[in-house]
Each structure stands twice: as C-alpha cells, then as structure tokens.
One Martini backbone bead per residue (centre of mass of N, CA, C, O) as a GRO file, in nm:
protein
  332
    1UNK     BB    1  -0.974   0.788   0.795
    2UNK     BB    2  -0.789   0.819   0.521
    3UNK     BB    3  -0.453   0.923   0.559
    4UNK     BB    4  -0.242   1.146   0.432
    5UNK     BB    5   0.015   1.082   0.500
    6UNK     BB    6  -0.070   0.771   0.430
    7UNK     BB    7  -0.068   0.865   0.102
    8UNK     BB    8   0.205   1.003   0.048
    9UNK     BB    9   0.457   0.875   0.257
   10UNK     BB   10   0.386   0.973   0.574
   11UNK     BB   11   0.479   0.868   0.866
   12UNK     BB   12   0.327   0.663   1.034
   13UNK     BB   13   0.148   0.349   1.031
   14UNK     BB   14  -0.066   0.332   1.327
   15UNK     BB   15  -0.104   0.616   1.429
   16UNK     BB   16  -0.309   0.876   1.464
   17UNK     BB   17  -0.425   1.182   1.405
   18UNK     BB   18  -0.321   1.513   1.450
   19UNK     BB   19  -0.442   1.756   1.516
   20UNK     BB   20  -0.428   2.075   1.420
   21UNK     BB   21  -0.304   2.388   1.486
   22UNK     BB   22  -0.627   2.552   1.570
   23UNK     BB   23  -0.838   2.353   1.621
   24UNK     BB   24  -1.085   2.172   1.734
   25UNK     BB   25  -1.242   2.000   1.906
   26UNK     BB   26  -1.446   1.769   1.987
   27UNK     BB   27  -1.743   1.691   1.933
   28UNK     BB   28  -1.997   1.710   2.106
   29UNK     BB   29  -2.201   1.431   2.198
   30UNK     BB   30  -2.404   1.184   2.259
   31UNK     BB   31  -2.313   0.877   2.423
   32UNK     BB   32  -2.417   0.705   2.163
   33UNK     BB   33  -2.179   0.835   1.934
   34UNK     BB   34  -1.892   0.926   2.086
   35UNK     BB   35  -1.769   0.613   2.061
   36UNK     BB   36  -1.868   0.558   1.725
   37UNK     BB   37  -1.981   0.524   1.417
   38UNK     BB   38  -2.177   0.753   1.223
   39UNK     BB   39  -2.480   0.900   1.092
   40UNK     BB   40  -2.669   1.158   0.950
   41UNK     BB   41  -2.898   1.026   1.042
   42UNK     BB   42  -2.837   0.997   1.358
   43UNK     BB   43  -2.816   1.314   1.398
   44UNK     BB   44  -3.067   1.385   1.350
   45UNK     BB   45  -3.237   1.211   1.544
   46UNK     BB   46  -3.011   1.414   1.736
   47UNK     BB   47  -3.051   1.734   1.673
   48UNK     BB   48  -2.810   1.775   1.437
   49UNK     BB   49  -2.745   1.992   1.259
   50UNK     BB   50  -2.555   1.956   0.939
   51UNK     BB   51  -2.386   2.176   0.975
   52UNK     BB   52  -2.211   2.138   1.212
   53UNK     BB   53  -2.079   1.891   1.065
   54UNK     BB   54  -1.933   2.036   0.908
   55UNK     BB   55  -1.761   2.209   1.071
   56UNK     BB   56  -1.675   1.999   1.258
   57UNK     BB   57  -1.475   1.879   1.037
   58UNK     BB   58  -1.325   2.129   0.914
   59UNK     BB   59  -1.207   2.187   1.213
   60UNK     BB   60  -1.163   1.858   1.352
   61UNK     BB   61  -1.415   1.723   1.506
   62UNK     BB   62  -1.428   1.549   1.314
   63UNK     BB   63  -1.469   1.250   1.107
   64UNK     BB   64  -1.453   1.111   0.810
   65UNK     BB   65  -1.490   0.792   0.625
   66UNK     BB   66  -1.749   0.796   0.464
   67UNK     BB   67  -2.038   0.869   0.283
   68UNK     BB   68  -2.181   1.019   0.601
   69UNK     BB   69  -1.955   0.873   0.810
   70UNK     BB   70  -1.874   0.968   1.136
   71UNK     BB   71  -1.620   1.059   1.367
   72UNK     BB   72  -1.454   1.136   1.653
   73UNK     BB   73  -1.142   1.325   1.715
   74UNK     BB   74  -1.117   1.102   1.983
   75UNK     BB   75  -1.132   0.828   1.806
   76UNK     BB   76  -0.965   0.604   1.745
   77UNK     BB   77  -0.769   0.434   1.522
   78UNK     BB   78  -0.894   0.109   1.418
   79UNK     BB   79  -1.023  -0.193   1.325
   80UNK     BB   80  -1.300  -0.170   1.485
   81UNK     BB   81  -1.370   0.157   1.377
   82UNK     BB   82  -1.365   0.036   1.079
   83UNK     BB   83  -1.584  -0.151   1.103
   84UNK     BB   84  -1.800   0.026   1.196
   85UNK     BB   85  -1.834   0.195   0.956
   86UNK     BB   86  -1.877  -0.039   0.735
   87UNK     BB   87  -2.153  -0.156   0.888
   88UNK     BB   88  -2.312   0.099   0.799
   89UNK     BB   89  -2.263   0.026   0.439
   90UNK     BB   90  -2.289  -0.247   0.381
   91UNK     BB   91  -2.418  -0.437   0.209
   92UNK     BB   92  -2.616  -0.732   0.195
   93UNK     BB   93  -2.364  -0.966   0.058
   94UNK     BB   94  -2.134  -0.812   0.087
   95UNK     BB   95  -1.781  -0.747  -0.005
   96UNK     BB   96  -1.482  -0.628   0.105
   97UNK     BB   97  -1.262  -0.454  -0.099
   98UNK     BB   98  -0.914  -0.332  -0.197
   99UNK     BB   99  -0.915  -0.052  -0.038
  100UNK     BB  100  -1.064  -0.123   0.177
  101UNK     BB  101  -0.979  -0.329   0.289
  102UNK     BB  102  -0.696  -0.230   0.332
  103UNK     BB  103  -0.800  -0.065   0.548
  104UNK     BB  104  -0.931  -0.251   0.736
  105UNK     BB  105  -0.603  -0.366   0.759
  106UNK     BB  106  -0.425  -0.081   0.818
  107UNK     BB  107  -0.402   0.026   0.458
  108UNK     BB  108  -0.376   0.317   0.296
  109UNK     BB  109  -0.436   0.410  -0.050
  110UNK     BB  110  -0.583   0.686  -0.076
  111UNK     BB  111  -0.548   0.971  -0.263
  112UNK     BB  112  -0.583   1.275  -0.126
  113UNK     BB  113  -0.835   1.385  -0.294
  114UNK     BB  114  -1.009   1.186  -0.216
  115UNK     BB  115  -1.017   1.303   0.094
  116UNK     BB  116  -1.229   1.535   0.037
  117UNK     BB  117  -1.473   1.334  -0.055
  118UNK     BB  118  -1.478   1.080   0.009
  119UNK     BB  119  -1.431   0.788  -0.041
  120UNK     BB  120  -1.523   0.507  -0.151
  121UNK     BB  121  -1.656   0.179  -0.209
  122UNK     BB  122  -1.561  -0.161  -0.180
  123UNK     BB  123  -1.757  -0.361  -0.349
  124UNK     BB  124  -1.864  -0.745  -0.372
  125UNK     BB  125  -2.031  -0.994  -0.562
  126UNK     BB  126  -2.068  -1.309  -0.583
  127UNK     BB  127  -2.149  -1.479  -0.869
  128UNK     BB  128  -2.467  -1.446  -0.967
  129UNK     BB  129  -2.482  -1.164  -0.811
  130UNK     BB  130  -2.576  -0.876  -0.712
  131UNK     BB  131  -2.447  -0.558  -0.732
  132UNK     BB  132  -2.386  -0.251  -0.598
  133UNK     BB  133  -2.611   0.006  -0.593
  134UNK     BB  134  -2.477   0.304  -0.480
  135UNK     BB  135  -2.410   0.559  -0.326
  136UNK     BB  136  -2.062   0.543  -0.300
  137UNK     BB  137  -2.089   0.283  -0.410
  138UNK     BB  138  -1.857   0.046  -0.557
  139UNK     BB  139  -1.937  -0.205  -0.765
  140UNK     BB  140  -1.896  -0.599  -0.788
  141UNK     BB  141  -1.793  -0.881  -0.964
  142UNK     BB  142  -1.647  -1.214  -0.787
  143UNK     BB  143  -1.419  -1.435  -0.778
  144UNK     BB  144  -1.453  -1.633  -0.468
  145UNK     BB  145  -1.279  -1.804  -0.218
  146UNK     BB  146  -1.300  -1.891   0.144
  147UNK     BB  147  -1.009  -1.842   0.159
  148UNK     BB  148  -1.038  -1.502   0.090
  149UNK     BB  149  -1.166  -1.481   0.354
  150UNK     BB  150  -1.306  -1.274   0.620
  151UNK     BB  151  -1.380  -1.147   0.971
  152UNK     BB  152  -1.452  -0.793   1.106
  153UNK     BB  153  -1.690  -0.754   1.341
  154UNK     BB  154  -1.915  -0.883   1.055
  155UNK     BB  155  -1.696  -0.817   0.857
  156UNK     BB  156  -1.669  -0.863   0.496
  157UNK     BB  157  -1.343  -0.971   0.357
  158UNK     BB  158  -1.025  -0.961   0.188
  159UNK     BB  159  -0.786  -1.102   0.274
  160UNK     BB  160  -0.417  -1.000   0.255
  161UNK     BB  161  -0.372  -1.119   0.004
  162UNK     BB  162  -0.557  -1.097  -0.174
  163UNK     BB  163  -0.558  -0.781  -0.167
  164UNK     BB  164  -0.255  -0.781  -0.273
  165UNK     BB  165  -0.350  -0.911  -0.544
  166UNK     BB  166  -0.559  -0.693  -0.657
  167UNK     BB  167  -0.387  -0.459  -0.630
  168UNK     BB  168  -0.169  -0.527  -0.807
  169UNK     BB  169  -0.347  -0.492  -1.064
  170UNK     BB  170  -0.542  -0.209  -0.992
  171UNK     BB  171  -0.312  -0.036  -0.979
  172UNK     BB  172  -0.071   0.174  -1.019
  173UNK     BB  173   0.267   0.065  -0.980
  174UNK     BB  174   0.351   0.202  -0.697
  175UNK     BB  175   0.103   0.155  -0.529
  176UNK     BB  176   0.090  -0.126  -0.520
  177UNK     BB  177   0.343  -0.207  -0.430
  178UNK     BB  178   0.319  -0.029  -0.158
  179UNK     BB  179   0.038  -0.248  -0.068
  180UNK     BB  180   0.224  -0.493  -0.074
  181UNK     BB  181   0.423  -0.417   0.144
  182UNK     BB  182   0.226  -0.284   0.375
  183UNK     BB  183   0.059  -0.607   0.415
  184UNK     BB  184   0.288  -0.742   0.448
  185UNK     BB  185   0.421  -0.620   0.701
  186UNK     BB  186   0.094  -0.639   0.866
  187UNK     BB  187   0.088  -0.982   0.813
  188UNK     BB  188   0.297  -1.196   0.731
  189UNK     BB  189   0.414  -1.209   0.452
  190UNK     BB  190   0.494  -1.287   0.136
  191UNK     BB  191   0.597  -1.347  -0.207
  192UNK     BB  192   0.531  -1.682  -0.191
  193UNK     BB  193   0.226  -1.618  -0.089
  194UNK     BB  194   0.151  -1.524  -0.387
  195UNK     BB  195   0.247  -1.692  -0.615
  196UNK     BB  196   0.064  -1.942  -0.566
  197UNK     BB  197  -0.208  -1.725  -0.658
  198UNK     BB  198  -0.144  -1.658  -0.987
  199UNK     BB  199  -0.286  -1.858  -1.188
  200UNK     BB  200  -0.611  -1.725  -1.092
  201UNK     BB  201  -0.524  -1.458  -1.267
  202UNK     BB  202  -0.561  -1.558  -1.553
  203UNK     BB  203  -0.683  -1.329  -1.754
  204UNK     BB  204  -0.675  -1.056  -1.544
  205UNK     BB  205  -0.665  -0.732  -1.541
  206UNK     BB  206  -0.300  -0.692  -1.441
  207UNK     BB  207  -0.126  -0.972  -1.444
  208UNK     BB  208   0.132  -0.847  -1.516
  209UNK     BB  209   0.222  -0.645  -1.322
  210UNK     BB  210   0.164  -0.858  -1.090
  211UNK     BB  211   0.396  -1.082  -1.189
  212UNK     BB  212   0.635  -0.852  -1.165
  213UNK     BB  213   0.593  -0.783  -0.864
  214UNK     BB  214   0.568  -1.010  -0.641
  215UNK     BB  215   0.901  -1.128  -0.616
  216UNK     BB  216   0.958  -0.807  -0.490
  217UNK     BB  217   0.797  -0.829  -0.207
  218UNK     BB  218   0.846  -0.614   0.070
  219UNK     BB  219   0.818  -0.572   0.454
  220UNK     BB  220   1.023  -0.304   0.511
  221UNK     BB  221   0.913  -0.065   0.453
  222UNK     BB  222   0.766   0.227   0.613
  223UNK     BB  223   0.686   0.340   0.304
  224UNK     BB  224   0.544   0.441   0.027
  225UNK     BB  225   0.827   0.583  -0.131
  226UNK     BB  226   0.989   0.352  -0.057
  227UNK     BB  227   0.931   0.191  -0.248
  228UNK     BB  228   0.947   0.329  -0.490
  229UNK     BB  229   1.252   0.338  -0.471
  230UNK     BB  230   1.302   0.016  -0.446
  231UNK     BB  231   1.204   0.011  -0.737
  232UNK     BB  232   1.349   0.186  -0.909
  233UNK     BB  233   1.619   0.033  -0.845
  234UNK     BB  234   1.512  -0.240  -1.001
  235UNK     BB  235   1.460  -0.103  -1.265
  236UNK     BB  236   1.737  -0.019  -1.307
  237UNK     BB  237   1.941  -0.284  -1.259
  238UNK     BB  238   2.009  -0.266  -0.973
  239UNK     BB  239   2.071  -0.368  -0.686
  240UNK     BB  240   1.977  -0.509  -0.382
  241UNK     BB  241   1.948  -0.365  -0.115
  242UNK     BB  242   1.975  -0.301   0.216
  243UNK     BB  243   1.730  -0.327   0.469
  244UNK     BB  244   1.756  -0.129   0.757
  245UNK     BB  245   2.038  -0.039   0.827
  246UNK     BB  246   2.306  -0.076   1.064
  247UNK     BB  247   2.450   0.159   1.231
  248UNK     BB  248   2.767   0.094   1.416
  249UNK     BB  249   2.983   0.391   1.533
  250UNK     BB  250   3.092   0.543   1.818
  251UNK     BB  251   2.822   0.505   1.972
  252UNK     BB  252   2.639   0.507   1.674
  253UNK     BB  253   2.303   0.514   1.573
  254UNK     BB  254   2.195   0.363   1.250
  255UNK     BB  255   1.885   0.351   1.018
  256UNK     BB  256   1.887   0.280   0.708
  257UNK     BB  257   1.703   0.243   0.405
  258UNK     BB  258   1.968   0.204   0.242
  259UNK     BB  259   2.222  -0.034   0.139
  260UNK     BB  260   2.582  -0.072   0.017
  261UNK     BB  261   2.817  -0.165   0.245
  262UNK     BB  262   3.055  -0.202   0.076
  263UNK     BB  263   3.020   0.072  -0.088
  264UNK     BB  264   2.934   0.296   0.094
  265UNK     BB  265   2.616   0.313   0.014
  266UNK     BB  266   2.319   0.530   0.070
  267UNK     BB  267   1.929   0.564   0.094
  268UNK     BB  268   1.721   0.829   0.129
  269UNK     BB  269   1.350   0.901   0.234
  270UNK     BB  270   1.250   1.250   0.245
  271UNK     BB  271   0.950   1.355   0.333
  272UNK     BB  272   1.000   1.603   0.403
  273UNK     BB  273   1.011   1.916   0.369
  274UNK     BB  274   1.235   2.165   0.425
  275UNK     BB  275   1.065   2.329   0.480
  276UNK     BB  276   0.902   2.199   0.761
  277UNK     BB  277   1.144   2.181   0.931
  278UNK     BB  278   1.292   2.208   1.202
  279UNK     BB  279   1.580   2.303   1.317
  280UNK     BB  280   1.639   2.047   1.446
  281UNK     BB  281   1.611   1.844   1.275
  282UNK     BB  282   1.766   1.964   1.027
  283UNK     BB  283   2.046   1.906   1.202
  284UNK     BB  284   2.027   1.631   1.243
  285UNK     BB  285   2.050   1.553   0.946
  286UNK     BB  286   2.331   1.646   0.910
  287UNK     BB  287   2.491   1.552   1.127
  288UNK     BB  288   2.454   1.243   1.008
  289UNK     BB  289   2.519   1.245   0.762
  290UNK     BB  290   2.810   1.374   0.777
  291UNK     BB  291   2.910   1.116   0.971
  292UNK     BB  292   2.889   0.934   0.710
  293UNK     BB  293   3.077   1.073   0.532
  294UNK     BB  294   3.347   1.056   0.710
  295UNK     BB  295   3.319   0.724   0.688
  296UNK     BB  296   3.269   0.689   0.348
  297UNK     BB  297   2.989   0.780   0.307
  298UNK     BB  298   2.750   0.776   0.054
  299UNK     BB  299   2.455   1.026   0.031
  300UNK     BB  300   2.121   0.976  -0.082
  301UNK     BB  301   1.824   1.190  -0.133
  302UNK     BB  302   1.513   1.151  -0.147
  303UNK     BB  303   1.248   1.307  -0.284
  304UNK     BB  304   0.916   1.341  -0.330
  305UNK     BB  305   0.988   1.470  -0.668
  306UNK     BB  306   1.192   1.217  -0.776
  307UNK     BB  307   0.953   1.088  -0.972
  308UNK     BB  308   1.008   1.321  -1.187
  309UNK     BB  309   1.150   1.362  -1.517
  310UNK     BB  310   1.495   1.431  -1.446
  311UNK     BB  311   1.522   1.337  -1.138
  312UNK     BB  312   1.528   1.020  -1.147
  313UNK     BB  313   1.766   0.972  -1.329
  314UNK     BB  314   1.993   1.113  -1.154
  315UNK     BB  315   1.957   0.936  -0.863
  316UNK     BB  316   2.041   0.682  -1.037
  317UNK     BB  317   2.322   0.789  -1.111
  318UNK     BB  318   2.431   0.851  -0.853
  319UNK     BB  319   2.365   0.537  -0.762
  320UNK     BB  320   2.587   0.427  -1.049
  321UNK     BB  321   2.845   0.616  -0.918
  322UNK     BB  322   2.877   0.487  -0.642
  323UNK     BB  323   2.921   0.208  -0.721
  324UNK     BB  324   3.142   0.200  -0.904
  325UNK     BB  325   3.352   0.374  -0.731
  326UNK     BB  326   3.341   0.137  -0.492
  327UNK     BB  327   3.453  -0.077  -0.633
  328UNK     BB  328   3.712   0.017  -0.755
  329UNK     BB  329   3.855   0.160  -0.487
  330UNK     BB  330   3.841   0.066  -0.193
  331UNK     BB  331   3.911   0.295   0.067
  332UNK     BB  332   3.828   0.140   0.357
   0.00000   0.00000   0.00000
C-alpha cells in the first residue's frame, strides 16, 4: 500500500512502515496466500469471512493495496510483491501508468485522504483500443511508443522517465516536482533526460507546468516537502542552493538539506511536529542548529504548515534578507 509517511513527505524512502504501538500482529493466513498479495475473492475460497479481513486490516494485521486486494503485514513492501498485486488486477492488454506505475517504480504519489479508501488503479489502453471500464480501475487511453514502456514480474507499465513526465502534466505542480525530483533520484536520469521528449508533448494538457517543471528536476531532495521547499526557492527568484551540503568541523559531521556555503545560509525541512518528536530528538536538533548557529551559520527551518497563507512569504523573507546580511557583511 502507499504509505502515508511518504504521501505527506516523512521518513524514510524505501524502509516499509512499521505497525502502529499496540496494532495486533500479521493475520494467521493459509500458506498458500501468507507471503504474497491476494483478493477477497481468494480469502473467501479459504472461508476466511470478510469482518475477519476488515478487523484485520482496521488492526494492521493486513495491508490493503489496492480494492479488494490485501498483504500480510510482515510481508515486506517491494517492488516483486507491488508487481503481484498489479498482476492480480491489470486487465488484459492494459499498461499501468502515472500514479500506479510510480508506485510500481518504488514512489509512492498517492495522497493521505487517498489511502483510506484505497487509491485507484491507473491504466491505459494504447490508442485505438477499448480503456478499462471496471470498478477501481480508472481507466485512458494514450499513445505510448514501445520506448516508453517496461515490464516487472509481467506487468507491463511506463518506464521511470515516461512516468516522470505523465506526472509532471497531470499532477498540481509541487507533487508533480516531487514525483519527478523522486523517480529521478531512484531511477538515475536527470533533467537532460526528460527534456530530449518534451517535443512529444506538444499540445497535452499540462505541458506548460511539464516545461517548466522538467529543466528544474534534481535527484538529491529526500523527501516529498524537500522539493517543495527547493521549487519554492527556484520560483522566488532565489539562487539554487547546493544540496545535502556537508558541514565538517571540530570533529562534527552534519548534513544540510540546502544550503548556501559563501553566505552562511541553511535551510532545513522539518517534517515532524514539534510534539510528535521524543525529548532526545528535540535536544538533538537544538544542539546541532546551536552549534551551527555559534559557527555564524544563519538556520531558517521550514516545517510542514508553511507552504500556505503568509507563513510561505515569511520564510521566503527570512532566506532573502539573510542572503543579502551574508553578502553585504562576509562577517566569517
């Protein structure tokens, strides 16, 4: 299932999630569905009653992954067991695209609201065939070249970069970034590599935000927000910070999430609230920003909510007058 961790821009990029404290264990299963993604239709044939799966689920003893199709939660999430989930539901003939497939590629897209009800399945039919008309399934029709697809486990789906460039259309442009800043990152292409097949774009719906988007795409952000902040930066006219910067000094090693070295600017995207971190975090983080702060090092710190009303321009403000501080003053 796409987690939500990484639908709002938390934790790690490709650990699976761990229950919840006090969740029941992985459902009891026949051997036959214990280690691989199976359907309701299946768990019936196996006279396991339908509460049974909903309790189990609600519990975290199951994973949904998509309507009607569940894993054990000790089966580990990757990219073998998201392709048999697929398998179990891809019609005939259809190609998984855009959200799913960057799911099937190891990014999740999906957002919050979504996993509640189990996203949909996104596939298309290439051009001049029936699209998919089935419940779950959100089904299209699209001229795809033999280029532009792959196939794992014997699903057929579009290839990381043709996906990255799906979404850059069809996404609001800060998810779309972080889609494409994402698969670039897992996938090993860059900005060069999508641009070569924007011409193909020509006239579909969304091709401006794509030109836009595409000579932008770096693969060092680590997380969903991360790119956020780094596209909010890029469109206020700010230089590019350098990304994942290594501060090494006194024997301390730290990683900024952006920073700007000459002028002794950092910024960092702090995806925990502030209750949610344990008193040893809290303290880590103060005493790193301290330490960082006593070197002359300015740390503006960017948190979940500040991506909307005047909290956006605030932060904006902040890194604009400590770059101008940093330029005029060369205090270090």
């Amino acid at each position: 299932m796409p987690r939500a961790d990484q639908a709002t821009g938390e934790g790690s990029r490709n650990d699976p999630p761990s229950p919840a404290p006090g969740r029941t264990a992985a459902l009891p299963l026949p051997p036959h569905l214990a280690d691989r993604p199976f359907t309701i239709a299946e768990t019936r044939a196996a006279g396991i009653p339908d509460r049974v799966i909903r309790r189990a689920t609600t519990n975290g003893g199951l994973r949904r992954l998509f309507r009607g199709v569940y894993v054990s939660s000790d089966v580990e999430d990757t990219t073998e067991v998201r392709a048999a989930a697929l398998a179990l539901l891809v019609p005939a003939h259809q190609i998984v695209v855009d959200r799913t497939a960057a799911w099937l590629h190891g990014v999740d897209t999906f957002p919050r609201a979504e996993l509640t009800f189990s996203p949909p399945l996104e596939t298309c039919a290439l051009r001049g065939n029936t699209r998919a008309r089935l419940a779950g399934v959100r089904g299209r029709t699209r001229d795809l070249a033999a280029g532009d697809l792959t196939s794992i486990a014997g699903v057929r789906a579009t290839n990381p970069v043709r996906t990255a460039l799906d979404l850059g259309c069809a996404l609001h442009q800060r998810d779309a970034y972080a889609a494409m800043n994402r698969l670039a990152g897992s996938h090993g292409f860059g900005a060069a590599d999508l641009a070569v097949h924007l011409p193909r774009y020509v006239g579909r719906r969304g091709v401006v935000q794509l030109r836009a988007l595409v000579p932008l795409v770096d693969p060092r952000p680590e997380s969903p927000r991360e790119s956020w902040t780094l596209l909010e930066l890029l469109a206020a006219g700010l230089p590019k910070p350098e990304l994942q910067y290594v501060v090494a000094e006194d024997g301390r090693y730290y990683r900024l999430d952006f920073a700007y070295p000459a002028q002794r600017v950092c910024i960092e995207y702090d995806g925990a609230e502030f209750h949610d971190l344990t008193d040893r975090q809290r303290r880590r983080d103060e005493e790193r920003r301290g330490w960082l702060r006593r070197r002359g090092w300015t740390v503006i710190v960017v948190r979940n909510g500040d991506f909307t009303g005047d909290r956006l321009p605030r932060w904006l403000s902040e890194v604009r007058a400590a770059l101008s501080e940093g330029y005029s003053n060369r205090r270090w």
